[in-house]
């Protein structure tokens, strides 16, 4: 049976770790402003002998996503007022050859449940004052039977600076159509700006295998000209890229007409963040 990646996202605003294995979870995390940290391991998409459902619970009061596969975890979530959202996948109840423990950590000060299957995650949790609660189950550290990716892939980014605003959504379909919708607007009365965005296609090794810069996207002030615009751009991506794609990243930025290098530099910074995912989660947890 093929496995699916169990991905870790982090929200600086909520101080919340979110581990998910579904397209819905990945979409929700991106829309809510979470950033991808790394793949924690690989779970099963369907039930099999000796497995337990990996369930996602959420507390609106705490702003906390809690992923658990044990009866005790489900009881604790219910008692604390969490709501069951969905089943993310299935994990082994007992350790199998070639699997690693999916460990639950908790930080009382943050009210954050953190489920991790990597040494980086465990080390960062301990350094940030989290307490190990238990092993929720066992997962594969590497994909088994090939990596199954659910299309379409989506990406979302919101950028705000002073009176400059940009929202962007990207969608990559299985037949290779990359569609980007960008909403750009200024709330200055007499001044506009020029923005741009870059879309990056990422493979399962966190390599950027394709990128596309959309520029210029200029608007005027609210008292002069057009202060808001919505652009829809499409590009056909080669099948050899689509076959390797597992995720989309998209960034927006202020980019003057004569400053194309600015968004290139911003994109390079974002790429470096992806490649330094292990260090990023440590920084986020200790912040």
Tab-separated table of C-alpha atoms in Angstrom:
chain	number	residue	atom	x	y	z
A	1	UNK	CA	0.000	0.000	0.000
A	2	UNK	CA	1.286	3.472	-0.870
A	3	UNK	CA	1.953	5.954	1.887
A	4	UNK	CA	1.174	9.661	2.073
A	5	UNK	CA	3.404	12.374	3.587
A	6	UNK	CA	2.685	13.636	7.085
A	7	UNK	CA	3.564	17.335	6.839
A	8	UNK	CA	4.308	19.768	9.647
A	9	UNK	CA	3.131	23.385	9.455
A	10	UNK	CA	3.722	26.182	11.984
A	11	UNK	CA	1.803	29.395	12.751
A	12	UNK	CA	3.795	32.227	14.334
A	13	UNK	CA	0.539	34.025	15.100
A	14	UNK	CA	-1.178	31.136	16.877
A	15	UNK	CA	2.041	29.529	18.143
A	16	UNK	CA	0.585	26.279	16.849
A	17	UNK	CA	2.109	23.196	15.251
A	18	UNK	CA	-0.147	21.444	12.761
A	19	UNK	CA	0.705	17.989	11.408
A	20	UNK	CA	-1.475	16.915	8.483
A	21	UNK	CA	-1.593	14.223	5.800
A	22	UNK	CA	-4.557	15.418	3.722
A	23	UNK	CA	-4.985	17.927	0.910
A	24	UNK	CA	-7.693	19.614	2.999
A	25	UNK	CA	-5.317	20.058	5.917
A	26	UNK	CA	-2.574	21.416	3.708
A	27	UNK	CA	-4.974	23.880	2.075
A	28	UNK	CA	-6.392	25.020	5.422
A	29	UNK	CA	-2.929	25.569	6.873
A	30	UNK	CA	-1.795	27.715	3.945
A	31	UNK	CA	-4.998	29.799	3.957
A	32	UNK	CA	-4.613	30.369	7.722
A	33	UNK	CA	-1.076	31.678	7.268
A	34	UNK	CA	0.844	28.613	8.459
A	35	UNK	CA	4.206	27.881	6.849
A	36	UNK	CA	5.541	24.504	5.868
A	37	UNK	CA	8.368	23.185	8.037
A	38	UNK	CA	9.104	19.634	6.874
A	39	UNK	CA	7.732	16.158	6.259
A	40	UNK	CA	7.589	14.279	9.566
A	41	UNK	CA	7.027	10.815	8.116
A	42	UNK	CA	4.607	8.790	6.011
A	43	UNK	CA	1.289	7.264	7.065
A	44	UNK	CA	-1.225	5.024	5.315
A	45	UNK	CA	-4.153	6.575	3.419
A	46	UNK	CA	-6.493	3.684	4.263
A	47	UNK	CA	-7.063	1.346	7.182
A	48	UNK	CA	-5.016	-1.867	7.310
A	49	UNK	CA	-4.621	-4.650	9.886
A	50	UNK	CA	-2.886	-3.339	12.987
A	51	UNK	CA	-3.506	0.345	12.236
A	52	UNK	CA	-5.434	3.082	14.022
A	53	UNK	CA	-6.999	6.252	12.569
A	54	UNK	CA	-4.921	9.404	12.940
A	55	UNK	CA	-7.592	11.924	13.920
A	56	UNK	CA	-7.448	15.695	13.786
A	57	UNK	CA	-9.105	17.659	16.594
A	58	UNK	CA	-9.272	21.454	16.811
A	59	UNK	CA	-9.877	23.918	19.646
A	60	UNK	CA	-11.064	27.335	18.529
A	61	UNK	CA	-10.491	28.724	22.034
A	62	UNK	CA	-6.828	27.692	22.004
A	63	UNK	CA	-6.275	27.967	18.259
A	64	UNK	CA	-4.688	24.513	18.512
A	65	UNK	CA	-4.652	21.595	16.080
A	66	UNK	CA	-4.277	18.266	17.881
A	67	UNK	CA	-3.486	15.083	15.936
A	68	UNK	CA	-3.861	11.809	17.823
A	69	UNK	CA	-4.248	8.097	17.122
A	70	UNK	CA	-4.868	6.790	20.644
A	71	UNK	CA	-8.048	6.342	22.629
A	72	UNK	CA	-6.536	8.419	25.428
A	73	UNK	CA	-5.756	11.263	23.039
A	74	UNK	CA	-9.318	11.312	21.739
A	75	UNK	CA	-10.661	11.343	25.307
A	76	UNK	CA	-8.330	14.193	26.295
A	77	UNK	CA	-9.341	16.207	23.237
A	78	UNK	CA	-13.052	15.749	23.909
A	79	UNK	CA	-12.651	16.637	27.595
A	80	UNK	CA	-10.805	19.842	26.685
A	81	UNK	CA	-13.541	20.979	24.308
A	82	UNK	CA	-11.845	20.092	21.014
A	83	UNK	CA	-13.949	19.212	17.971
A	84	UNK	CA	-13.209	16.264	15.701
A	85	UNK	CA	-12.410	17.548	12.215
A	86	UNK	CA	-11.452	14.465	10.169
A	87	UNK	CA	-9.230	11.417	9.875
A	88	UNK	CA	-5.845	12.396	8.408
A	89	UNK	CA	-4.680	8.852	7.694
A	90	UNK	CA	-3.746	5.655	9.502
A	91	UNK	CA	-0.734	4.734	11.633
A	92	UNK	CA	0.448	1.471	13.134
A	93	UNK	CA	-0.676	0.864	16.715
A	94	UNK	CA	2.429	-1.234	17.423
A	95	UNK	CA	5.904	-0.715	16.038
A	96	UNK	CA	6.583	-2.537	12.784
A	97	UNK	CA	9.961	-3.165	11.114
A	98	UNK	CA	11.210	0.027	9.513
A	99	UNK	CA	8.825	2.364	11.355
A	100	UNK	CA	9.467	5.151	13.885
A	101	UNK	CA	7.319	6.462	16.755
A	102	UNK	CA	4.933	9.348	16.144
A	103	UNK	CA	5.386	11.241	19.412
A	104	UNK	CA	3.030	13.698	21.066
A	105	UNK	CA	4.517	16.685	22.925
A	106	UNK	CA	2.581	19.361	24.807
A	107	UNK	CA	3.391	22.905	25.910
A	108	UNK	CA	1.037	24.117	28.646
A	109	UNK	CA	2.032	27.784	28.303
A	110	UNK	CA	1.110	27.799	24.623
A	111	UNK	CA	-1.694	25.251	24.853
A	112	UNK	CA	-0.077	23.548	21.884
A	113	UNK	CA	-0.093	19.858	21.032
A	114	UNK	CA	2.797	18.943	18.755
A	115	UNK	CA	2.964	15.559	16.979
A	116	UNK	CA	6.339	14.689	15.446
A	117	UNK	CA	8.174	11.639	14.119
A	118	UNK	CA	11.603	13.180	13.499
A	119	UNK	CA	14.572	13.736	15.773
A	120	UNK	CA	14.621	17.416	14.753
A	121	UNK	CA	11.048	17.810	15.957
A	122	UNK	CA	11.675	16.041	19.256
A	123	UNK	CA	14.840	18.051	19.941
A	124	UNK	CA	13.114	21.344	19.130
A	125	UNK	CA	10.131	20.451	21.317
A	126	UNK	CA	12.313	19.690	24.340
A	127	UNK	CA	14.369	22.846	23.807
A	128	UNK	CA	11.177	24.941	23.738
A	129	UNK	CA	9.837	23.484	26.982
A	130	UNK	CA	7.428	20.912	25.584
A	131	UNK	CA	6.756	17.719	27.545
A	132	UNK	CA	6.666	14.278	25.940
A	133	UNK	CA	3.214	12.764	26.486
A	134	UNK	CA	3.274	9.435	24.621
A	135	UNK	CA	3.758	7.690	21.279
A	136	UNK	CA	0.549	8.048	19.291
A	137	UNK	CA	1.531	5.295	16.872
A	138	UNK	CA	4.216	4.427	14.343
A	139	UNK	CA	4.897	5.719	10.824
A	140	UNK	CA	7.343	5.143	8.010
A	141	UNK	CA	10.293	7.579	7.888
A	142	UNK	CA	10.397	7.299	4.077
A	143	UNK	CA	7.694	6.817	1.417
A	144	UNK	CA	6.592	3.255	0.723
A	145	UNK	CA	5.178	2.168	-2.630
A	146	UNK	CA	5.805	5.563	-4.196
A	147	UNK	CA	4.674	9.026	-3.113
A	148	UNK	CA	1.019	9.697	-3.897
A	149	UNK	CA	0.223	13.335	-4.562
A	150	UNK	CA	-3.328	14.675	-4.632
A	151	UNK	CA	-3.952	17.095	-7.498
A	152	UNK	CA	-4.652	19.884	-7.932
A	153	UNK	CA	-1.804	21.373	-5.918
A	154	UNK	CA	-2.619	24.758	-4.400
A	155	UNK	CA	-0.722	27.657	-2.876
A	156	UNK	CA	-1.807	30.895	-1.196
A	157	UNK	CA	-0.005	34.027	-0.016
A	158	UNK	CA	-1.155	37.327	1.474
A	159	UNK	CA	1.193	40.306	1.610
A	160	UNK	CA	0.586	43.599	3.436
A	161	UNK	CA	2.911	46.551	3.829
A	162	UNK	CA	1.615	49.984	4.785
A	163	UNK	CA	-1.130	50.752	2.220
A	164	UNK	CA	0.062	48.105	-0.230
A	165	UNK	CA	-1.923	44.849	-0.450
A	166	UNK	CA	-1.592	41.652	-2.468
A	167	UNK	CA	-3.387	38.275	-2.309
A	168	UNK	CA	-2.406	35.429	-4.604
A	169	UNK	CA	-3.694	31.898	-5.218
A	170	UNK	CA	-1.963	29.325	-7.402
A	171	UNK	CA	-3.361	26.038	-8.727
A	172	UNK	CA	-1.438	23.336	-10.605
A	173	UNK	CA	-3.539	20.656	-12.277
A	174	UNK	CA	-2.448	17.132	-13.137
A	175	UNK	CA	-2.425	17.990	-16.851
A	176	UNK	CA	0.127	20.739	-16.194
A	177	UNK	CA	-1.923	23.938	-16.202
A	178	UNK	CA	-0.594	26.438	-13.676
A	179	UNK	CA	-3.158	29.153	-12.913
A	180	UNK	CA	-2.389	32.156	-10.721
A	181	UNK	CA	-4.988	34.677	-9.530
A	182	UNK	CA	-3.545	37.853	-8.044
A	183	UNK	CA	-5.500	40.618	-6.300
A	184	UNK	CA	-3.457	43.836	-5.986
A	185	UNK	CA	-4.691	47.079	-4.393
A	186	UNK	CA	-3.565	50.309	-2.781
A	187	UNK	CA	-5.339	52.281	-0.068
A	188	UNK	CA	-3.212	55.390	-0.510
A	189	UNK	CA	-5.198	58.265	-1.994
A	190	UNK	CA	-2.544	59.756	-4.276
A	191	UNK	CA	0.044	57.041	-4.527
A	192	UNK	CA	0.146	53.604	-6.072
A	193	UNK	CA	2.756	50.872	-6.284
A	194	UNK	CA	3.983	48.071	-8.498
A	195	UNK	CA	4.013	44.523	-7.194
A	196	UNK	CA	4.842	41.075	-8.453
A	197	UNK	CA	4.682	37.451	-7.417
A	198	UNK	CA	6.664	34.277	-7.893
A	199	UNK	CA	5.270	30.749	-7.970
A	200	UNK	CA	7.572	27.827	-7.152
A	201	UNK	CA	6.948	24.128	-7.744
A	202	UNK	CA	8.623	21.967	-5.072
A	203	UNK	CA	9.454	18.251	-5.176
A	204	UNK	CA	9.467	15.731	-2.314
A	205	UNK	CA	13.114	16.537	-1.538
A	206	UNK	CA	12.262	20.227	-1.048
A	207	UNK	CA	13.944	21.225	-4.307
A	208	UNK	CA	12.428	24.056	-6.341
A	209	UNK	CA	12.052	22.401	-9.752
A	210	UNK	CA	10.165	25.194	-11.534
A	211	UNK	CA	9.460	28.885	-10.933
A	212	UNK	CA	7.468	31.625	-12.638
A	213	UNK	CA	7.691	35.374	-12.021
A	214	UNK	CA	4.559	37.452	-12.724
A	215	UNK	CA	5.434	41.170	-13.051
A	216	UNK	CA	4.600	44.042	-13.210
A	217	UNK	CA	1.281	44.358	-11.377
A	218	UNK	CA	0.795	48.096	-10.919
A	219	UNK	CA	-2.034	50.058	-9.294
A	220	UNK	CA	-2.717	53.762	-8.651
A	221	UNK	CA	-4.046	55.655	-5.633
A	222	UNK	CA	-7.740	55.636	-4.740
A	223	UNK	CA	-8.127	59.194	-6.029
A	224	UNK	CA	-6.248	58.645	-9.266
A	225	UNK	CA	-6.652	55.957	-11.880
A	226	UNK	CA	-7.179	52.296	-10.999
A	227	UNK	CA	-6.414	51.484	-7.367
A	228	UNK	CA	-7.260	47.756	-7.574
A	229	UNK	CA	-6.763	45.029	-10.130
A	230	UNK	CA	-7.319	41.278	-10.332
A	231	UNK	CA	-5.131	39.318	-12.748
A	232	UNK	CA	-5.486	35.711	-13.862
A	233	UNK	CA	-2.404	34.249	-15.538
A	234	UNK	CA	-1.883	30.736	-16.853
A	235	UNK	CA	1.170	28.757	-17.866
A	236	UNK	CA	1.619	25.237	-19.188
A	237	UNK	CA	4.122	23.285	-17.093
A	238	UNK	CA	6.081	20.423	-18.630
A	239	UNK	CA	4.903	16.928	-17.702
A	240	UNK	CA	8.350	16.013	-16.382
A	241	UNK	CA	7.935	18.770	-13.779
A	242	UNK	CA	4.356	17.827	-12.888
A	243	UNK	CA	5.377	14.207	-12.284
A	244	UNK	CA	7.837	15.346	-9.590
A	245	UNK	CA	5.688	18.095	-8.037
A	246	UNK	CA	4.383	17.691	-4.485
A	247	UNK	CA	3.740	21.290	-3.366
A	248	UNK	CA	3.348	24.888	-4.546
A	249	UNK	CA	4.925	27.914	-2.876
A	250	UNK	CA	3.901	31.444	-3.836
A	251	UNK	CA	5.139	34.829	-2.632
A	252	UNK	CA	4.049	38.408	-3.332
A	253	UNK	CA	6.140	41.525	-2.874
A	254	UNK	CA	6.475	45.205	-3.731
A	255	UNK	CA	8.524	45.281	-6.909
A	256	UNK	CA	9.101	48.557	-8.687
A	257	UNK	CA	9.155	48.584	-12.461
A	258	UNK	CA	12.926	49.001	-12.458
A	259	UNK	CA	13.567	46.645	-9.535
A	260	UNK	CA	12.925	43.159	-10.870
A	261	UNK	CA	15.814	41.839	-8.781
A	262	UNK	CA	13.861	42.580	-5.589
A	263	UNK	CA	11.394	39.734	-6.013
A	264	UNK	CA	14.172	37.435	-7.223
A	265	UNK	CA	16.016	38.116	-3.977
A	266	UNK	CA	12.819	37.538	-1.973
A	267	UNK	CA	12.228	34.265	-3.802
A	268	UNK	CA	15.780	33.164	-3.106
A	269	UNK	CA	15.234	33.909	0.574
A	270	UNK	CA	12.055	31.797	0.526
A	271	UNK	CA	13.865	28.937	-1.215
A	272	UNK	CA	16.602	29.026	1.398
A	273	UNK	CA	13.932	28.880	4.119
A	274	UNK	CA	12.522	25.723	2.556
A	275	UNK	CA	15.940	24.103	2.395
A	276	UNK	CA	16.612	25.050	6.023
A	277	UNK	CA	13.313	23.582	7.248
A	278	UNK	CA	14.861	21.764	10.177
A	279	UNK	CA	16.501	24.936	11.472
A	280	UNK	CA	13.294	26.894	10.852
A	281	UNK	CA	11.174	24.781	13.156
A	282	UNK	CA	13.711	25.159	15.969
A	283	UNK	CA	13.662	28.921	15.566
A	284	UNK	CA	9.854	28.968	15.454
A	285	UNK	CA	9.418	26.874	18.568
A	286	UNK	CA	11.973	28.863	20.568
A	287	UNK	CA	10.586	32.234	19.484
